[in-house]
Structure formats: structure tokens, C-alpha cells
């Protein structure tokens, strides 16, 4: 809801800030490229600790890389904003533990901007992306600035947009943006429904959102499987590929064939591998996606739904059993959840699985091998074009290697598919 209250020339209206502070939301903010003045606005009137758990401004590329744990594909994009919000959310969860605020909701807000700069090249885009991550929702608002403004004016718009994203989640009315910039002109529900509306405005805020069940959202709140491979929480949620049918109750320990991956997106090579493995073992395949990762932020829910939708394209395949979401990024941890099972892996993955350096706190490969043996784990390894397989000789007893001529590997990867899709979108945007 947007009311008629407009920010004055310099500040967000104080009454709106106090309304946010009176809400049960507590946030970590991560802001780069512009709009950082909103941090001061939230703190300067008092009671800021009621809302702000922490605020960071990873402004240099090195600072941003360290904040995210990796170099993003683009520093200013909706995807990067979502990653920033997820890291901020994880930080908020950590800071809120044991502080007496268990009844309050924690959120992460990430904002990345590319605003007017001195001596910038002609045609350089000015854009703002603000994302919010909550326990069961990811939402991102994107705005391309087309009208010629000063840097200070663009900074003000960025700060107000960040405030509005926070305010809306806190149940506080939003503030009208200057110059008639429309609020929520286009909304895309990333669970599959497109509600985007045409508008005559030159500048519009485009939003994407996705929500998940409490069971799925809870995976990010649970304690992950620890370095000693023990899983102190269940760490698993089942997803129904075909929502028209009842979800079959299959216990994790009853699953015999697991295909773990990011599936960003699932493509034909994944399907060929799954089909081949299912036929060899005469058992259905369960795709497993870990929401948490070793060296990058957890998967946000917009990205998760995109991956699930790519898997749903194959829901009618008889060899597919279902999808399992976990919070176990390492195969040593997956082995605890899926004992007595066979994992489908590619050549690039098997080269890491038996390397002790891949597991935090593990000093030797013999410990890794012992763990897989105790859990009765096997691996069906698929060759990939241009990738050599390097397996420790002691690990060969756990592995069945499938030569490339037994299935149809065309050499394409999910990374290549994403890159082609992004290039295609960029070309459309530039027309």
C-alpha cells in the first residue's frame, strides 16, 4: 500500500521510520553502489536497534566478493541483490540467536545500484535492485532510471526504494517516489504465474517474488550437518513434482538412487544420466538440491523455483521419483541422510568427492572412504566430454563408471545454458 505521504527534500518522514521500528521485524542491511544513506535515516532518530541488527556497505569489488564468498557474474543485477539479501538473512539469523527476540521476525535486505557517475560512457544503464529475504519469501524490486537526474537525486530514489521494501514487509505504508515513478507496476510471481501489467510510465518498478512452505523455509533456519558428518536436524523437505497427485511418503532411508546437483537449470544431459541410472538399477531417481552451499550463499527462493520448474518439465518421466531439498551441501553429509544409496555424479564432481581438502576438518582420504563405507554408499559416475576422471584407487570399489558412449552427452553445461539465456535477454533489452 502506498499512501500520499511523500519524503521531503532530504529525509524519509520520521513518523514512517518510527512505525518501522515499532514493527516486529529485525533486519541486516547490505547496500552497495548507492542508497546507503538509508542506513543513517533508520538510525538517526533513535530506536534504530529495534530494527537494525547490522548494516554493511561492501562498496569495493573485493569487499563485495568477500561478502558474497565469491565473485558474482554481475555486480549490479537482481540476482546479485538476492544473493546479498540471503547473506544478510543468514547474518540476521545468527545475530538473533539467544538475544531475547525469538518472537520477532528477522530479514535480510540486499541492494545493489549503478547510478550516475562522472565521465561515464554513453548509454550506461542506471539501475537499482533491492531484494528482501525472509523465512518463507524472496522478493526483489528492480528499477531502471531513464530520466536524466543528478547523482544526488538518484541516490535519494535508491534510498527511498530500499526503505519501501523494508516498510512493506513491516506492514508500514510505503512512501511515494519522486517524479511519478510508479510503485509495483509490474509483478511477476516466480512460482509460475505472470501478473505483469503494461504501463505507460517510462520508469517502472518491476518485482519478482517467490514463497515456499514453512518446511522448506525452515531448512535455512536449522543447524546444518556438521563437519563430523552428523545431522542434528532432519534437514530434508519433499517437493511434489506433479501437484495434481498426492505426494508419496517415502522415507529418505528408503531412497536407493539419488541425483544431487544444483540443476540451474536441469537439462537434457541430466535427464539422460538419470534415465540410464534408473534403468541399470531398476529403481526411480530422486533429485536432491541442497539449499546451503559450501562456498556461496544459500539458494534464494526465486532461484529455487526456477530450478524446480526446470525439473517439473520432466515430471511425467517414469524413472523420476521426486525431489528432495536438504541443508547438506557435502556428500559426506548427504550420505547420513540417504544411507545405503547410490549417487549419480559427473566426472567433475567425482574428482572432488574423495579429496579430503574438500571437507572442512578432515585430514585424510581414509576417513572419507571409511565414512562412505559405513553408510554403504556407491557412486555411478558419468563421463563428460573434455573432463578426465581422477579417482583414488582405494575409492574404485565404491564407483561404477559409465562411459560416454552409453548415454548422450552433448558437452553442454548448466553454466553455458544460463549464459546463453542471459545474453539473449540482454539482446532483447538492448533492442
CSV table of C-alpha atoms in Angstrom, one decimal, residues 78-276:
chain,number,residue,atom,x,y,z
A,78,UNK,CA,18.7,-8.6,-9.4
A,79,UNK,CA,20.4,-11.9,-8.9
A,80,UNK,CA,23.3,-10.3,-7.0
A,81,UNK,CA,20.8,-8.3,-4.9
A,82,UNK,CA,19.1,-11.6,-4.0
A,83,UNK,CA,22.4,-13.2,-3.0
A,84,UNK,CA,23.2,-10.1,-0.9
A,85,UNK,CA,19.8,-10.4,0.8
A,86,UNK,CA,20.4,-14.1,1.5
A,87,UNK,CA,23.8,-13.5,3.1
A,88,UNK,CA,22.3,-10.7,5.1
A,89,UNK,CA,19.5,-13.0,6.2
A,90,UNK,CA,21.9,-15.7,7.3
A,91,UNK,CA,23.7,-13.0,9.3
A,92,UNK,CA,20.4,-11.9,10.8
A,93,UNK,CA,19.6,-15.4,11.9
A,94,UNK,CA,23.0,-15.7,13.6
A,95,UNK,CA,22.7,-12.4,15.4
A,96,UNK,CA,19.2,-13.0,16.6
A,97,UNK,CA,20.1,-16.3,18.4
A,98,UNK,CA,19.8,-16.1,22.1
A,99,UNK,CA,19.1,-12.3,22.2
A,100,UNK,CA,15.7,-12.5,23.7
A,101,UNK,CA,13.9,-11.6,20.5
A,102,UNK,CA,12.7,-15.1,19.5
A,103,UNK,CA,9.2,-13.8,18.8
A,104,UNK,CA,10.5,-11.2,16.2
A,105,UNK,CA,11.0,-11.9,12.5
A,106,UNK,CA,14.4,-11.5,11.1
A,107,UNK,CA,15.0,-10.5,7.5
A,108,UNK,CA,17.9,-9.7,5.2
A,109,UNK,CA,17.9,-6.8,2.7
A,110,UNK,CA,20.4,-6.5,-0.2
A,111,UNK,CA,20.6,-3.6,-2.5
A,112,UNK,CA,23.0,-3.0,-5.5
A,113,UNK,CA,22.9,0.1,-7.6
A,114,UNK,CA,24.6,1.5,-10.7
A,115,UNK,CA,23.9,5.3,-10.6
A,116,UNK,CA,25.2,8.3,-12.4
A,117,UNK,CA,29.0,8.7,-12.4
A,118,UNK,CA,31.4,11.3,-13.6
A,119,UNK,CA,32.7,10.8,-17.2
A,120,UNK,CA,30.5,7.7,-17.7
A,121,UNK,CA,30.2,6.1,-21.1
A,122,UNK,CA,27.3,6.9,-23.3
A,123,UNK,CA,24.4,4.5,-22.9
A,124,UNK,CA,25.4,3.3,-19.5
A,125,UNK,CA,22.4,1.9,-17.6
A,126,UNK,CA,21.4,3.4,-14.3
A,127,UNK,CA,19.6,0.7,-12.3
A,128,UNK,CA,18.6,-0.2,-8.7
A,129,UNK,CA,17.9,-3.7,-7.4
A,130,UNK,CA,16.6,-4.3,-3.9
A,131,UNK,CA,15.9,-7.7,-2.5
A,132,UNK,CA,14.5,-9.0,0.7
A,133,UNK,CA,14.9,-12.5,2.1
A,134,UNK,CA,12.6,-13.8,4.8
A,135,UNK,CA,12.0,-17.2,6.2
A,136,UNK,CA,9.5,-18.2,3.5
A,137,UNK,CA,9.8,-15.5,0.9
A,138,UNK,CA,12.3,-13.9,-1.5
A,139,UNK,CA,11.3,-10.7,-3.2
A,140,UNK,CA,13.2,-8.3,-5.5
A,141,UNK,CA,12.3,-4.9,-6.8
A,142,UNK,CA,14.2,-3.5,-9.9
A,143,UNK,CA,14.1,0.0,-11.3
A,144,UNK,CA,15.9,1.3,-14.4
A,145,UNK,CA,16.3,5.1,-14.2
A,146,UNK,CA,15.8,6.7,-17.6
A,147,UNK,CA,15.1,10.3,-16.8
A,148,UNK,CA,18.3,12.5,-16.6
A,149,UNK,CA,19.0,13.3,-13.0
A,150,UNK,CA,21.8,14.3,-10.7
A,151,UNK,CA,23.7,11.7,-8.7
A,152,UNK,CA,22.2,13.1,-5.6
A,153,UNK,CA,18.7,12.7,-7.0
A,154,UNK,CA,19.3,9.1,-8.0
A,155,UNK,CA,20.8,8.4,-4.5
A,156,UNK,CA,17.6,9.7,-3.0
A,157,UNK,CA,15.4,7.4,-5.2
A,158,UNK,CA,17.6,4.4,-4.3
A,159,UNK,CA,17.3,5.1,-0.6
A,160,UNK,CA,13.6,5.5,-0.7
A,161,UNK,CA,13.2,2.3,-2.7
A,162,UNK,CA,15.2,0.4,-0.1
A,163,UNK,CA,13.0,2.0,2.6
A,164,UNK,CA,9.8,1.0,0.8
A,165,UNK,CA,10.9,-2.6,0.5
A,166,UNK,CA,11.6,-2.7,4.3
A,167,UNK,CA,8.4,-0.8,5.1
A,168,UNK,CA,6.1,-3.0,3.1
A,169,UNK,CA,7.5,-6.1,4.8
A,170,UNK,CA,7.0,-4.5,8.2
A,171,UNK,CA,3.4,-3.6,7.4
A,172,UNK,CA,4.1,0.1,7.1
A,173,UNK,CA,2.7,2.2,4.3
A,174,UNK,CA,5.2,3.0,1.6
A,175,UNK,CA,6.3,6.5,0.5
A,176,UNK,CA,5.6,7.8,-2.9
A,177,UNK,CA,8.7,8.1,-5.0
A,178,UNK,CA,9.6,11.4,-6.7
A,179,UNK,CA,9.0,12.2,-10.4
A,180,UNK,CA,6.0,9.9,-10.6
A,181,UNK,CA,8.0,6.7,-10.5
A,182,UNK,CA,5.3,4.0,-10.2
A,183,UNK,CA,5.3,1.5,-7.4
A,184,UNK,CA,4.6,-2.1,-8.2
A,185,UNK,CA,3.7,-1.5,-11.8
A,186,UNK,CA,4.9,-5.0,-12.8
A,187,UNK,CA,4.8,-8.0,-10.5
A,188,UNK,CA,6.0,-11.4,-11.5
A,189,UNK,CA,5.1,-14.4,-9.3
A,190,UNK,CA,8.1,-16.7,-9.8
A,191,UNK,CA,6.1,-19.7,-8.7
A,192,UNK,CA,4.7,-19.7,-12.2
A,193,UNK,CA,2.0,-17.1,-12.5
A,194,UNK,CA,2.9,-14.0,-14.6
A,195,UNK,CA,0.9,-11.0,-13.4
A,196,UNK,CA,3.0,-8.3,-15.2
A,197,UNK,CA,0.9,-5.4,-16.4
A,198,UNK,CA,1.5,-3.0,-19.2
A,199,UNK,CA,2.0,0.6,-18.2
A,200,UNK,CA,2.6,3.9,-20.0
A,201,UNK,CA,5.1,5.1,-17.4
A,202,UNK,CA,8.6,5.5,-18.7
A,203,UNK,CA,10.1,4.3,-15.4
A,204,UNK,CA,8.5,1.4,-13.5
A,205,UNK,CA,9.4,-0.8,-10.6
A,206,UNK,CA,9.4,-4.5,-11.7
A,207,UNK,CA,9.1,-7.0,-8.9
A,208,UNK,CA,9.7,-10.7,-8.7
A,209,UNK,CA,8.8,-12.9,-5.7
A,210,UNK,CA,8.6,-16.5,-4.7
A,211,UNK,CA,7.3,-18.1,-1.5
A,212,UNK,CA,7.9,-21.6,0.0
A,213,UNK,CA,6.3,-23.7,2.7
A,214,UNK,CA,7.4,-23.4,6.3
A,215,UNK,CA,9.0,-26.8,6.0
A,216,UNK,CA,11.3,-25.6,3.1
A,217,UNK,CA,12.0,-22.2,4.7
A,218,UNK,CA,12.9,-24.0,7.9
A,219,UNK,CA,15.8,-25.7,6.2
A,220,UNK,CA,17.7,-22.4,6.3
A,221,UNK,CA,17.0,-21.9,10.0
A,222,UNK,CA,18.1,-25.3,11.0
A,223,UNK,CA,21.6,-26.1,12.1
A,224,UNK,CA,23.4,-27.6,9.1
A,225,UNK,CA,25.0,-31.0,9.2
A,226,UNK,CA,28.3,-30.5,11.0
A,227,UNK,CA,31.9,-31.2,9.8
A,228,UNK,CA,31.8,-34.5,11.6
A,229,UNK,CA,29.0,-35.6,9.3
A,230,UNK,CA,26.3,-35.7,11.9
A,231,UNK,CA,22.9,-34.2,11.1
A,232,UNK,CA,21.4,-32.8,14.2
A,233,UNK,CA,18.2,-31.9,12.4
A,234,UNK,CA,16.2,-33.7,9.8
A,235,UNK,CA,17.4,-31.4,7.1
A,236,UNK,CA,15.1,-32.6,4.4
A,237,UNK,CA,11.8,-31.5,2.7
A,238,UNK,CA,10.0,-33.3,-0.1
A,239,UNK,CA,8.7,-31.4,-3.1
A,240,UNK,CA,5.9,-32.8,-5.3
A,241,UNK,CA,6.7,-32.6,-9.0
A,242,UNK,CA,3.1,-33.2,-10.0
A,243,UNK,CA,0.8,-31.1,-7.8
A,244,UNK,CA,-2.3,-32.9,-9.2
A,245,UNK,CA,-1.2,-36.1,-7.4
A,246,UNK,CA,-0.8,-36.8,-3.8
A,247,UNK,CA,2.8,-36.8,-2.5
A,248,UNK,CA,4.0,-40.3,-1.8
A,249,UNK,CA,5.5,-40.7,1.7
A,250,UNK,CA,9.0,-42.2,1.0
A,251,UNK,CA,11.4,-42.0,3.9
A,252,UNK,CA,14.9,-40.8,3.0
A,253,UNK,CA,16.5,-44.1,4.1
A,254,UNK,CA,14.2,-45.9,1.6
A,255,UNK,CA,15.6,-44.0,-1.4
A,256,UNK,CA,18.1,-46.0,-3.3
A,257,UNK,CA,19.1,-43.7,-6.2
A,258,UNK,CA,19.9,-40.0,-5.6
A,259,UNK,CA,20.9,-37.4,-8.2
A,260,UNK,CA,22.4,-34.4,-6.3
A,261,UNK,CA,23.1,-31.2,-8.0
A,262,UNK,CA,22.2,-27.5,-8.4
A,263,UNK,CA,20.1,-28.1,-11.6
A,264,UNK,CA,20.4,-24.5,-12.6
A,265,UNK,CA,18.7,-25.4,-14.8
A,266,UNK,CA,18.1,-29.1,-15.3
A,267,UNK,CA,18.9,-30.0,-18.9
A,268,UNK,CA,18.9,-33.0,-21.3
A,269,UNK,CA,22.2,-34.4,-20.1
A,270,UNK,CA,20.8,-34.6,-16.5
A,271,UNK,CA,17.8,-36.5,-17.9
A,272,UNK,CA,19.9,-38.9,-19.9
A,273,UNK,CA,22.1,-39.6,-16.8
A,274,UNK,CA,19.0,-40.2,-14.6
A,275,UNK,CA,17.3,-42.4,-17.1
A,276,UNK,CA,20.4,-44.5,-17.6
